[in-house]
Short mmCIF file of C-alpha atoms and ligand atoms in Angstrom, two decimals:
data_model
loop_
_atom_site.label_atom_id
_atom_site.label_comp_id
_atom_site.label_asym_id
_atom_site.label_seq_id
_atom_site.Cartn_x
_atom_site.Cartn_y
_atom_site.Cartn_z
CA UNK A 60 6.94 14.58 -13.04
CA UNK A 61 9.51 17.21 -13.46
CA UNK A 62 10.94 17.96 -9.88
CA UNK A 63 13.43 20.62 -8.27
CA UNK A 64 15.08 19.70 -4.97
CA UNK A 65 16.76 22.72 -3.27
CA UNK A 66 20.08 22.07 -1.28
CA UNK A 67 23.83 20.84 -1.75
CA UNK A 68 24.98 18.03 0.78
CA UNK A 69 24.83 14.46 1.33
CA UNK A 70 21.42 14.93 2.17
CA UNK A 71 20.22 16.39 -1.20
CA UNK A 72 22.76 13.78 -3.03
CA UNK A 73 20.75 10.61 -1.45
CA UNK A 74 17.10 12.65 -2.33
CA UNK A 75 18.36 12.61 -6.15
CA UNK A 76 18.84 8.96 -5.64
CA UNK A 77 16.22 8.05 -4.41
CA UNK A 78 14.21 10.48 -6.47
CA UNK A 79 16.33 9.17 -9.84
CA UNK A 80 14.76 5.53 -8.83
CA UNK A 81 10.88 6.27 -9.79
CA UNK A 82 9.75 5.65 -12.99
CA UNK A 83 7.29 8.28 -12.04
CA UNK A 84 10.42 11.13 -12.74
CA UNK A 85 10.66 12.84 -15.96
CA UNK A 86 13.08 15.21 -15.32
CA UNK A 87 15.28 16.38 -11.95
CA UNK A 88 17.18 19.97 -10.85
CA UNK A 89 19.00 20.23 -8.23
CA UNK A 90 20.02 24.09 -7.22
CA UNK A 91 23.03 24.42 -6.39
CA UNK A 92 23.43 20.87 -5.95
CA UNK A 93 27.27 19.12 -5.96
CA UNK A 94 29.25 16.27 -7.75
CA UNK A 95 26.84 13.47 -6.95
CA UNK A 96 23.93 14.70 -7.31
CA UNK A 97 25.65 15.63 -11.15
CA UNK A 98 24.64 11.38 -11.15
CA UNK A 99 20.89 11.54 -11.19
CA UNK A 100 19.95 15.25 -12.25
CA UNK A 101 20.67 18.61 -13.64
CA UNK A 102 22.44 20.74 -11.17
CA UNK A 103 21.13 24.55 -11.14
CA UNK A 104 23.17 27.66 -10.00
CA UNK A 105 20.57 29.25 -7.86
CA UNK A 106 20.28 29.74 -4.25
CA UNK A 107 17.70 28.51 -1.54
CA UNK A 108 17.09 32.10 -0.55
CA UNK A 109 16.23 33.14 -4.45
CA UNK A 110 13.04 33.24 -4.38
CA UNK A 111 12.38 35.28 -7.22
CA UNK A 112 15.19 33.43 -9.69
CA UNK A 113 13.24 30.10 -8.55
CA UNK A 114 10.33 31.06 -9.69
CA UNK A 115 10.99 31.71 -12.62
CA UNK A 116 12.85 28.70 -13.10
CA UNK A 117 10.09 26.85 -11.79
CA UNK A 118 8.31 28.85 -14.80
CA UNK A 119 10.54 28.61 -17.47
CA UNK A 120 11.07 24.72 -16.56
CA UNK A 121 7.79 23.67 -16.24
CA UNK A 122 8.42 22.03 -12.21
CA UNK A 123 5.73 20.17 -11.09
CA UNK A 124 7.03 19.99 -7.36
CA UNK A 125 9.43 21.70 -5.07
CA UNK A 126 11.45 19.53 -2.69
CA UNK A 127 13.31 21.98 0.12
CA UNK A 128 16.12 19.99 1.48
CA UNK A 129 18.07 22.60 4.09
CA UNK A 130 16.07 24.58 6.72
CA UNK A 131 17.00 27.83 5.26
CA UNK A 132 14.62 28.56 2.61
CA UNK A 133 11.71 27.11 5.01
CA UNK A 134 12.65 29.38 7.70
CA UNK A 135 13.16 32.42 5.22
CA UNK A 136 9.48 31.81 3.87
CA UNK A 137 10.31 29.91 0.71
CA UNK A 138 6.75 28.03 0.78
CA UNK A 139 4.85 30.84 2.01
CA UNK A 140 5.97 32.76 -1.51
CA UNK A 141 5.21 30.37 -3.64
CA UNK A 142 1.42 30.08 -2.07
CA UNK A 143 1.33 34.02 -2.21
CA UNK A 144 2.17 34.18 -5.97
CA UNK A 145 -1.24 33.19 -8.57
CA UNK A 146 1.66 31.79 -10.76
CA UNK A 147 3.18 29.51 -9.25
CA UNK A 148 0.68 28.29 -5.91
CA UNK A 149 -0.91 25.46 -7.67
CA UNK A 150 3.09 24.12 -7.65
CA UNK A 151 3.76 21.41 -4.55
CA UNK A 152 6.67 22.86 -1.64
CA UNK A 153 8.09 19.91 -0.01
CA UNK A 154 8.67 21.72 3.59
CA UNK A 155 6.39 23.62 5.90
CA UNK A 156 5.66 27.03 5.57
CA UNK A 157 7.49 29.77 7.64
CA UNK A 158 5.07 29.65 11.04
CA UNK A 159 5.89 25.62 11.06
CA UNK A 160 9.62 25.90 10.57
CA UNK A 161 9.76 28.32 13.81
CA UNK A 162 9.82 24.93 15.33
CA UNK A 163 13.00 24.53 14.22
CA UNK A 164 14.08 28.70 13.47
CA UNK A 165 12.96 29.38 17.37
CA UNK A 166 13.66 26.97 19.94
CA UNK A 167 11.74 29.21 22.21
CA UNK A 168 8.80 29.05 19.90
CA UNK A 169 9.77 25.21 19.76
CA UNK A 170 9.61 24.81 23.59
CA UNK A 171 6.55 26.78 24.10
CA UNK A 172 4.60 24.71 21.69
CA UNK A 173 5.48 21.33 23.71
CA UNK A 174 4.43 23.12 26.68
CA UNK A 175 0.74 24.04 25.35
CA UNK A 176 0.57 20.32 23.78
CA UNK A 177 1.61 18.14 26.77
CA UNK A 178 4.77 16.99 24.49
CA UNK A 179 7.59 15.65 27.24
CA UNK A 180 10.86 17.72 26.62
CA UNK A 181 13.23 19.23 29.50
CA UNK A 182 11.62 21.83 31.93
CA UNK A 183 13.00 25.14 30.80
CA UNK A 184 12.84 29.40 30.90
CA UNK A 185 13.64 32.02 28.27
CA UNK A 186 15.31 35.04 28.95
CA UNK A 187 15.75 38.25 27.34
CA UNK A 188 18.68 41.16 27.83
CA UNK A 189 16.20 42.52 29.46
CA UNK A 190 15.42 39.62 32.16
CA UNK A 191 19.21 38.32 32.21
CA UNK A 192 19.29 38.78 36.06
CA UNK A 193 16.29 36.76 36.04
CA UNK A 194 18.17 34.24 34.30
CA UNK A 195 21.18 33.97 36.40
CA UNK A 196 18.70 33.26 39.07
CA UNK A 197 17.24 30.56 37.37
CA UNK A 198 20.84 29.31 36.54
CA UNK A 199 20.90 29.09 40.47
CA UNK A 200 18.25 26.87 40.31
CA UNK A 201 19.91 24.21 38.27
CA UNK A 202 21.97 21.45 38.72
CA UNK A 203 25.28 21.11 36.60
CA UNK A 204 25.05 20.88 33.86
CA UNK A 205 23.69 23.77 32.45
CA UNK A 206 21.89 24.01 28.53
CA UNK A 207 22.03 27.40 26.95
CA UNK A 208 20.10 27.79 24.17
CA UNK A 209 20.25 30.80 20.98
CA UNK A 210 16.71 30.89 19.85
CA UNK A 211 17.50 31.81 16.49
CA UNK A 212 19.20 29.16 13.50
CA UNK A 213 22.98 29.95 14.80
CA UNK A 214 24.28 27.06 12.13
CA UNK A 215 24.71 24.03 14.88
CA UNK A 216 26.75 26.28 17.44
CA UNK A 217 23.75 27.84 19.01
CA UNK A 218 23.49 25.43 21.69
CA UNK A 219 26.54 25.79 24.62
CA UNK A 220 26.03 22.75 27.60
CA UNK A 221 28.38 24.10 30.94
CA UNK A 222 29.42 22.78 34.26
CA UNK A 223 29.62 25.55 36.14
CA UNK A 224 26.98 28.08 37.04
CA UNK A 225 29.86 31.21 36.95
CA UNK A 226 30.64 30.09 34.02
CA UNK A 227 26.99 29.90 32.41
CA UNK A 228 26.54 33.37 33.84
CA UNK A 229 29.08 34.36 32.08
CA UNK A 230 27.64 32.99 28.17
CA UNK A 231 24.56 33.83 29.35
CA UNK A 232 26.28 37.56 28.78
CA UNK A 233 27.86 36.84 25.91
CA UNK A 234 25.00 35.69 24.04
CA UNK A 235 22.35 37.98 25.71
CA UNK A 236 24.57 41.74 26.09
CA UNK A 237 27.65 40.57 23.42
CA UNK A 238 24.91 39.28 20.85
CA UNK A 239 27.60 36.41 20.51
CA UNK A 240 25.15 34.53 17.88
CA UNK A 241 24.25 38.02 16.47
CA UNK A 242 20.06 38.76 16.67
CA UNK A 243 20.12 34.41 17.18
CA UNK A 244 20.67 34.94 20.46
CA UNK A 245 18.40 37.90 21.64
CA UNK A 246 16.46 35.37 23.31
CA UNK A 247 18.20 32.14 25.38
CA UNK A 248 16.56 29.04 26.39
CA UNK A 249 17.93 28.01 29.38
CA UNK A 250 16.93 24.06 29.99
CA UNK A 251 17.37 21.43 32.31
CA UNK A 252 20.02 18.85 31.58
CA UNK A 253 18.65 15.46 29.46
CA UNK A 254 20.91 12.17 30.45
CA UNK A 255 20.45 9.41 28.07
CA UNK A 256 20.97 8.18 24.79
CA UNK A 257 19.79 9.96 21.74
CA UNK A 258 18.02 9.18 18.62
CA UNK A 259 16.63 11.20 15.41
CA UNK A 260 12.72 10.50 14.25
CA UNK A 261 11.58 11.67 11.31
CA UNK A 262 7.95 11.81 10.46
CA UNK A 263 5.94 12.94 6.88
CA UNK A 264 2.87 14.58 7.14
CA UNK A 265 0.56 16.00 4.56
CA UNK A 266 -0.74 18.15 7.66
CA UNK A 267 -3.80 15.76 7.96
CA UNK A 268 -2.23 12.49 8.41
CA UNK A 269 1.35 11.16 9.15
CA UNK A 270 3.59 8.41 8.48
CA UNK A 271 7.20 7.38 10.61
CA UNK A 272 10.28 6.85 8.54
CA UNK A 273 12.85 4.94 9.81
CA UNK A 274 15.14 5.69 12.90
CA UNK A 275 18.31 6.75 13.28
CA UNK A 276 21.14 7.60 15.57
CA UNK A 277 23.83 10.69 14.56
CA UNK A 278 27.21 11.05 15.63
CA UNK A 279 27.78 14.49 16.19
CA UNK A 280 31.00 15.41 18.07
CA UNK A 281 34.35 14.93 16.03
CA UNK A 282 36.25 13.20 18.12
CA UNK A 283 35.92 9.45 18.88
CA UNK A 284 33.87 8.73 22.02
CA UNK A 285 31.40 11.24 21.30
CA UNK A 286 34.37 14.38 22.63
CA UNK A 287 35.25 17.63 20.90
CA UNK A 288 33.69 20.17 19.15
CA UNK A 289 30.11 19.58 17.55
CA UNK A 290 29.84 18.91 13.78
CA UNK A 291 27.53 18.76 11.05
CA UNK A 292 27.49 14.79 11.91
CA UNK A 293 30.47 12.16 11.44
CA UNK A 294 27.80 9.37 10.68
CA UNK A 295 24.52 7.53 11.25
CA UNK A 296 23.41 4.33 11.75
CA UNK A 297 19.44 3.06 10.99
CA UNK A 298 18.04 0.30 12.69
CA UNK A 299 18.81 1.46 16.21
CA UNK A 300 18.45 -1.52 18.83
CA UNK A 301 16.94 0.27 21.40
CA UNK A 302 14.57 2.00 19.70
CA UNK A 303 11.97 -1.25 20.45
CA UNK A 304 8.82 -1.74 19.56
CA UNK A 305 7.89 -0.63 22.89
CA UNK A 306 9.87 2.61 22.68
CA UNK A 307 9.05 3.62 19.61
CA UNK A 308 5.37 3.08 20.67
CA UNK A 309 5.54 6.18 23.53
CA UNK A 310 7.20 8.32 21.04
CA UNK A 311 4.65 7.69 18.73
CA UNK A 312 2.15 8.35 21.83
CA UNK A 313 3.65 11.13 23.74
CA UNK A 314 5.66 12.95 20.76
CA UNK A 315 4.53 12.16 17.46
CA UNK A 316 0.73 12.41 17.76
CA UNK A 317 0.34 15.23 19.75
CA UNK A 318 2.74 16.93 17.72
CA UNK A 319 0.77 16.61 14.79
CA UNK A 320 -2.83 16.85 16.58
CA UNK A 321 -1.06 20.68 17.56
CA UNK A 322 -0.52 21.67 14.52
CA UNK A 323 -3.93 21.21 13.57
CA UNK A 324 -4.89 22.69 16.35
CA UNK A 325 -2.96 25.21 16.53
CA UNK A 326 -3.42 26.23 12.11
CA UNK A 327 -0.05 25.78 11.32
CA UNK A 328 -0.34 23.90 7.92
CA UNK A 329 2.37 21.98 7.45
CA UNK A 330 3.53 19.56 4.80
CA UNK A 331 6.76 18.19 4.66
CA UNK A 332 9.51 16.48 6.96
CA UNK A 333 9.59 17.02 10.89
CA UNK A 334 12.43 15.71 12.53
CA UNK A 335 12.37 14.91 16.41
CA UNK A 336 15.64 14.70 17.78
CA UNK A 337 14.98 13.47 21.28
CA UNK A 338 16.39 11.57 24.46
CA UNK A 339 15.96 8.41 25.77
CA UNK A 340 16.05 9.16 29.40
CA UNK A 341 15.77 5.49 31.29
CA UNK A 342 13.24 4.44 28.67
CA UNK A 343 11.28 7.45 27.79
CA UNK A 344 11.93 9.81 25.24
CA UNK A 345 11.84 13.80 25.56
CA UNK A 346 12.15 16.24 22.60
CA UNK A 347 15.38 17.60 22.44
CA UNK A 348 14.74 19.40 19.29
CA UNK A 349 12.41 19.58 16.47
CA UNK A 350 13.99 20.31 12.64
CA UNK A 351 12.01 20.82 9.95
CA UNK A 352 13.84 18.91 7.15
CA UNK A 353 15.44 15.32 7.40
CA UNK A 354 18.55 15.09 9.40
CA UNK A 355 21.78 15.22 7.08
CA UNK A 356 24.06 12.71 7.39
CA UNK A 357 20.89 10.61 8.99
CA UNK A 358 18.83 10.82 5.28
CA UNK A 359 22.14 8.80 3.50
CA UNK A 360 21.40 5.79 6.44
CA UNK A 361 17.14 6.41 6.36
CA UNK A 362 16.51 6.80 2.34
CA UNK A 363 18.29 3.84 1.34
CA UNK A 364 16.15 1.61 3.97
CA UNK A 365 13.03 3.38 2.65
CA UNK A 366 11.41 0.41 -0.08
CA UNK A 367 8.65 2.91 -1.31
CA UNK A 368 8.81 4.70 -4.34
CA UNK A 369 9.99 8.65 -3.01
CA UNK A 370 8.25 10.36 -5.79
CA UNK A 371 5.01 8.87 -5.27
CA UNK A 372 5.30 9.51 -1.35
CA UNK A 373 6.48 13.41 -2.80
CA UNK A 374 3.34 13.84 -4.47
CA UNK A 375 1.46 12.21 -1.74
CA UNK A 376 2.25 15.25 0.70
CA UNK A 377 1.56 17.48 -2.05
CA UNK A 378 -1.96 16.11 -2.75
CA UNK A 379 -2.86 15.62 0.75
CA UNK A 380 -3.40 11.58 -0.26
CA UNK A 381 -0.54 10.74 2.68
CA UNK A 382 -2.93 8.38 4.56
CA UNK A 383 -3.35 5.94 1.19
CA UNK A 384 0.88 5.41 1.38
CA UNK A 385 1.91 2.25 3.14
CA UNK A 386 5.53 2.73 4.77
CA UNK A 387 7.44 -0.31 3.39
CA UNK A 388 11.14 -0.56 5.14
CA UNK A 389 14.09 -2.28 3.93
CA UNK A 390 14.91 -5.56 6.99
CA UNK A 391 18.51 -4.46 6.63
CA UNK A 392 19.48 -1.87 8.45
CA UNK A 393 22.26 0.46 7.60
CA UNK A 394 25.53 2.28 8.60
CA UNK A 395 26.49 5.75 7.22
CA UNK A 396 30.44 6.70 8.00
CA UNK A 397 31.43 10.71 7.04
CA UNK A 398 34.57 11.50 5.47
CA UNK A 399 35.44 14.98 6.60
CA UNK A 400 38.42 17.68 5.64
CA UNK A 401 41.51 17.63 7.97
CA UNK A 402 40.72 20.32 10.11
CA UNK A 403 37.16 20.18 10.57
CA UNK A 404 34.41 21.75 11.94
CA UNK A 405 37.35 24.28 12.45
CA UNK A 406 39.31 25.41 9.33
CA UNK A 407 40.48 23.27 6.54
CA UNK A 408 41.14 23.18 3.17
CA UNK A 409 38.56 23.22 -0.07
CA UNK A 410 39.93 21.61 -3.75
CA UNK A 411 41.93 18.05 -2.82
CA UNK A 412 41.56 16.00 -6.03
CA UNK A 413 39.38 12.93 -4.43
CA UNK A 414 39.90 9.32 -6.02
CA UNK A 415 39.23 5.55 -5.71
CA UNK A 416 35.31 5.93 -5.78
CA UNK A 417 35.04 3.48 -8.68
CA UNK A 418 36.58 1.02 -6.85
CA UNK A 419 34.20 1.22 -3.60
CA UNK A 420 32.13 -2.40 -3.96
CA UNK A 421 29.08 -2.86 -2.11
CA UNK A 422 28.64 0.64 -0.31
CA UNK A 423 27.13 3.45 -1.65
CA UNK A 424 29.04 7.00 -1.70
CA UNK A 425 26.94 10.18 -1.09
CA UNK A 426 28.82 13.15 -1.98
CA UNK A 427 28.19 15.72 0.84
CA UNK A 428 30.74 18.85 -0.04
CA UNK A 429 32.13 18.19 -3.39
CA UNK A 430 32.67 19.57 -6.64
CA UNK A 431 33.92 18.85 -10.42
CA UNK A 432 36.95 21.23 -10.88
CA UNK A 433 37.38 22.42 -15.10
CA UNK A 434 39.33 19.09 -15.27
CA UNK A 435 36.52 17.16 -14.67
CA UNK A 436 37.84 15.56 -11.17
CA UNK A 437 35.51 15.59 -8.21
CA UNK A 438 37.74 17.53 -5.55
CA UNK A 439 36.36 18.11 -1.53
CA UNK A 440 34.63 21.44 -1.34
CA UNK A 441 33.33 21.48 1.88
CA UNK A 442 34.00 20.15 5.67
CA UNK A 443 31.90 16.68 5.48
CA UNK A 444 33.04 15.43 2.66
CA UNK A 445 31.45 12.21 1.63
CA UNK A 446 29.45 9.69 3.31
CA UNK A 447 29.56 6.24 2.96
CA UNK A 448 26.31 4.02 3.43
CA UNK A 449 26.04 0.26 3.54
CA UNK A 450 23.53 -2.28 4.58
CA UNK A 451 24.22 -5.71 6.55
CA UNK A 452 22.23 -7.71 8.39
CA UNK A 453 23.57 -6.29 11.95
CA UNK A 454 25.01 -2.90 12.25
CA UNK A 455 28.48 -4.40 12.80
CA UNK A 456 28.48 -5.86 9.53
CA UNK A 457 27.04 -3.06 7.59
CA UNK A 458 30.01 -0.92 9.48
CA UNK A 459 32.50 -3.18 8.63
CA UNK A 460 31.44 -2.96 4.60
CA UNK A 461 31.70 0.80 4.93
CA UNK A 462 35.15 1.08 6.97
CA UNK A 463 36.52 -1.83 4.27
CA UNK A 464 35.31 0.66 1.46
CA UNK A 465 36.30 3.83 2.88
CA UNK A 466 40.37 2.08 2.36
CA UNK A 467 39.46 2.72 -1.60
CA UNK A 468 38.40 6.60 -1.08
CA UNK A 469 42.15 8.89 -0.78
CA UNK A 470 42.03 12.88 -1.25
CA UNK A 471 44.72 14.81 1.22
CA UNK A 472 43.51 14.86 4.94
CA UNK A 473 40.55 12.41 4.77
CA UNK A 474 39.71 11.83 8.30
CA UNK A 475 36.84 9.90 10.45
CA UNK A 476 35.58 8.83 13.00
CA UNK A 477 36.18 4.63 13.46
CA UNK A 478 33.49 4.49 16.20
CA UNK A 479 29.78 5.11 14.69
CA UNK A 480 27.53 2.96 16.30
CA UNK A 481 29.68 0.84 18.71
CA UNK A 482 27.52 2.60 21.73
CA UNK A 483 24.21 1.64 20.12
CA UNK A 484 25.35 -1.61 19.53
CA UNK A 485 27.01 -2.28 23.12
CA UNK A 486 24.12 0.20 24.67
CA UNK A 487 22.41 -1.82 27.83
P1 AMP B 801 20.95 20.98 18.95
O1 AMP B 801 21.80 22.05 18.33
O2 AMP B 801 19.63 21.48 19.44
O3 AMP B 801 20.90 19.75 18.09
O4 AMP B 801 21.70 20.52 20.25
C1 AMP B 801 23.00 20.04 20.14
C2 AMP B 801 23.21 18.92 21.10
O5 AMP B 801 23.18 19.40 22.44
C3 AMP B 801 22.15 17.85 21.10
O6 AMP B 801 22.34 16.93 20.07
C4 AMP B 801 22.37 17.21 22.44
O7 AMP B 801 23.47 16.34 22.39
C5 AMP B 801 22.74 18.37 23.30
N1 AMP B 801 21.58 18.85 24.06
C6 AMP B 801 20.70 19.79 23.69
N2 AMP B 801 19.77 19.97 24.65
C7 AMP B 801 20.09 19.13 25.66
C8 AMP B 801 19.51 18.84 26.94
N3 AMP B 801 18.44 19.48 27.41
N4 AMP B 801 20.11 17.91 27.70
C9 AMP B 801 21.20 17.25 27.27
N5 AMP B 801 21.80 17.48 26.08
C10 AMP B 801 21.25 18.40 25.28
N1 LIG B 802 22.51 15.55 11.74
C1 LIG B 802 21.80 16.55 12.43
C2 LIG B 802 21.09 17.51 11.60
O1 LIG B 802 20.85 17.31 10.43
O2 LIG B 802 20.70 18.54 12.14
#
């Protein structure tokens, strides 16, 4: 099976390896890809948003499956082209066509959807530049604090949580008159505040059946004790304590069956990866958001506790044959620590010379923003970095491999966070 997997981060870098692991692979691209994924494939210089240039790679390259690894491409239509073309519609797209990744490329469209299918997520209105006084009445409403929401993808910043309604007012404006997202924010959710703990689901689905992949919990603010300005992620862990049994049961109930039972329902084919980022208010979970690709840096903690071959589960979703795959998951669980650039999510520097991989023993590195400069060195060429994975038999001592490791790893202004998953682990 000759594959091409779309993308360029830690993400796509832990897809290769998993992917490089099947005897069922003949041959793997990666477009653009980075440094690591250099490890299990051929890196392409094309762009998600290509579409013409990958098909005719796909053409000229004889790929027997697409695997779309940032929302981008999904949300630009990337599957819907390849079904709309005689040439190439016969070939497999990992990732839902464009109506199903408006769960993720419109959160109103997202929160509407939960509404019609009974799915518990926080009570909420939309509001246009036309019906902002309307919305500073609803703000009114509220209680502190308040959840504004840009519709549109707005790269992780769309979403601004206040404390006081003057205030809210006020980016309510901004994103609504000032087009502070650009056309992102020509609609804004405004939603009731969530107080819990949060956790990341992902689900497979052929569209007919489904299948859960393992949980995990992200670390998303840069600043130790969960303060700061919102990244990318600064780590996962898998194998989250309090998602029980018994939790993970009423997701499974109230989230992950009617999601996929409204799909159907609703003809929105959709094969591929839906991730449910949700709260755990007091014991029951409500959808925060829905993505519709894995979570990146949660995919570096999820793959490696995934036992089944990935290729075979690939062409499983392809083939509509999900229902015959049994989920096999690894008893270890598994801690995933980011290295980031000194200055980020703000400003920083690209092209420090990174060294002391080679010596990292029992953790593996997924390159997230690197690159090979015409010396052949890997050098950082993006905010996150590098993420470092490890498996224990607790989360402490799966954290404590990758913190020893992450010692061996220098480039100039490696930073991170020393806290992933102490809440989970003390969480009560
Ligand atoms: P998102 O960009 O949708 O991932 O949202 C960013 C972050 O905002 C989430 O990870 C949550 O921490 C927080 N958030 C979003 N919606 C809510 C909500 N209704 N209540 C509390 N926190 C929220
Ligand atoms: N780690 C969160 C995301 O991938 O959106």
């Amino acid at each position: 099976m000759r594959i091409l997997l779309l993308g360029s981060g830690g993400r796509e870098h832990t897809f290769s390896w998993k992917i490089a692991q099947s005897p069922l692979l003949t041959k793997l691209f990666i477009a653009p890809g980075n440094a690591g994924t250099l490890q299990h494939g051929e890196n392409i210089n094309l762009q998600g948003s290509d579409f013409e240039g990958i098909r005719q790679f796909v053409k000229d390259n004889k790929v027997d499956l697409v695997l779309v690894g940032p929302e981008d491409p999904l949300v630009l239509g990337i599957h819907d082209y390849f079904l709309s073309h005689e040439d190439i519609k016969d070939i497999p797209v990992i990732g839902p066509c464009k109506q199903g990744a408006m769960l993720e490329g419109s959160k109103d469209f997202a929160k509407a959807f939960m509404k019609r299918n009974a799915i518990p997520t926080a009570a909420y209105q939309t509001f246009t530049k036309e019906t902002i006084a309307e919305g500073f009445a609803f703000i009114d409403t509220l209680q502190a604090p308040y959840v504004l929401k840009a519709d549109g993808l707005a790269a992780s910043k769309g979403v601004v949580i206040l404390n006081d309604a003057e205030e809210t007012k006020a980016e309510l404006h901004r994103m609504l008159i000032d087009n502070k997202f650009g056309t992102a924010s020509n609609k804004v959710v405004i939603e009731e505040f969530l107080k819990g703990i949060e956790l990341s689901v992902f689900v497979v689905t052929d569209g007919i059946s489904y299948k859960i992949l393992p949980e995990a919990k992200d670390y998303k603010r840069i600043g130790e004790g969960d303060t700061g300005p919102n990244t990318g992620g600064m780590g996962t862990v898998s194998g989250v304590p309090f998602a029980t049994p018994d939790f993970m049961k009423k997701v499974e109930d109230r989230i992950i069956k009617p999601t996929i039972s409204g799909l159907k329902r609703e003809n929105i084919p959709y094969k591929g990866f839906i991730f449910i980022g949700l709260m755990n208010v007091a014991g029951n979970p409500y959808v925060i958001e829905y993505n519709v690709r894995m979570g990146d840096p949660e995919t570096e903690s999820v793959l490696p506790r995934l036992k089944n071959d990935f290729v075979e589960l690939l062409q499983a979703i392809g083939t509509n044959s999900l229902k015959d795959i049994t989920i096999e998951i690894d008893e270890q669980v598994t801690a995933t620590v980011m290295l980031v650039s000194e200055g980020y999510p703000g400003s920083y520097q690209k092209g420090k010379v990174i060294t002391g991989i080679d010596k990292v023993e029992g953790s593996i590195v997924f390159h997230a923003g690197t690159s090979l400069n015409a010396a052949g060195n890997t050098i950082t060429n993006g905010g996150r970095v590098l993420a470092v994975t490890s498996y224990g038999a607790t989360l402490q001592e799966a954290l404590n491999r990758s913190y020893a490791n992450i010692e061996h790893i220098h480039f100039e202004g490696k930073s991170f966070r020393k806290d992933i998953g102490q809440d989970v682990i003390n969480f009560k």
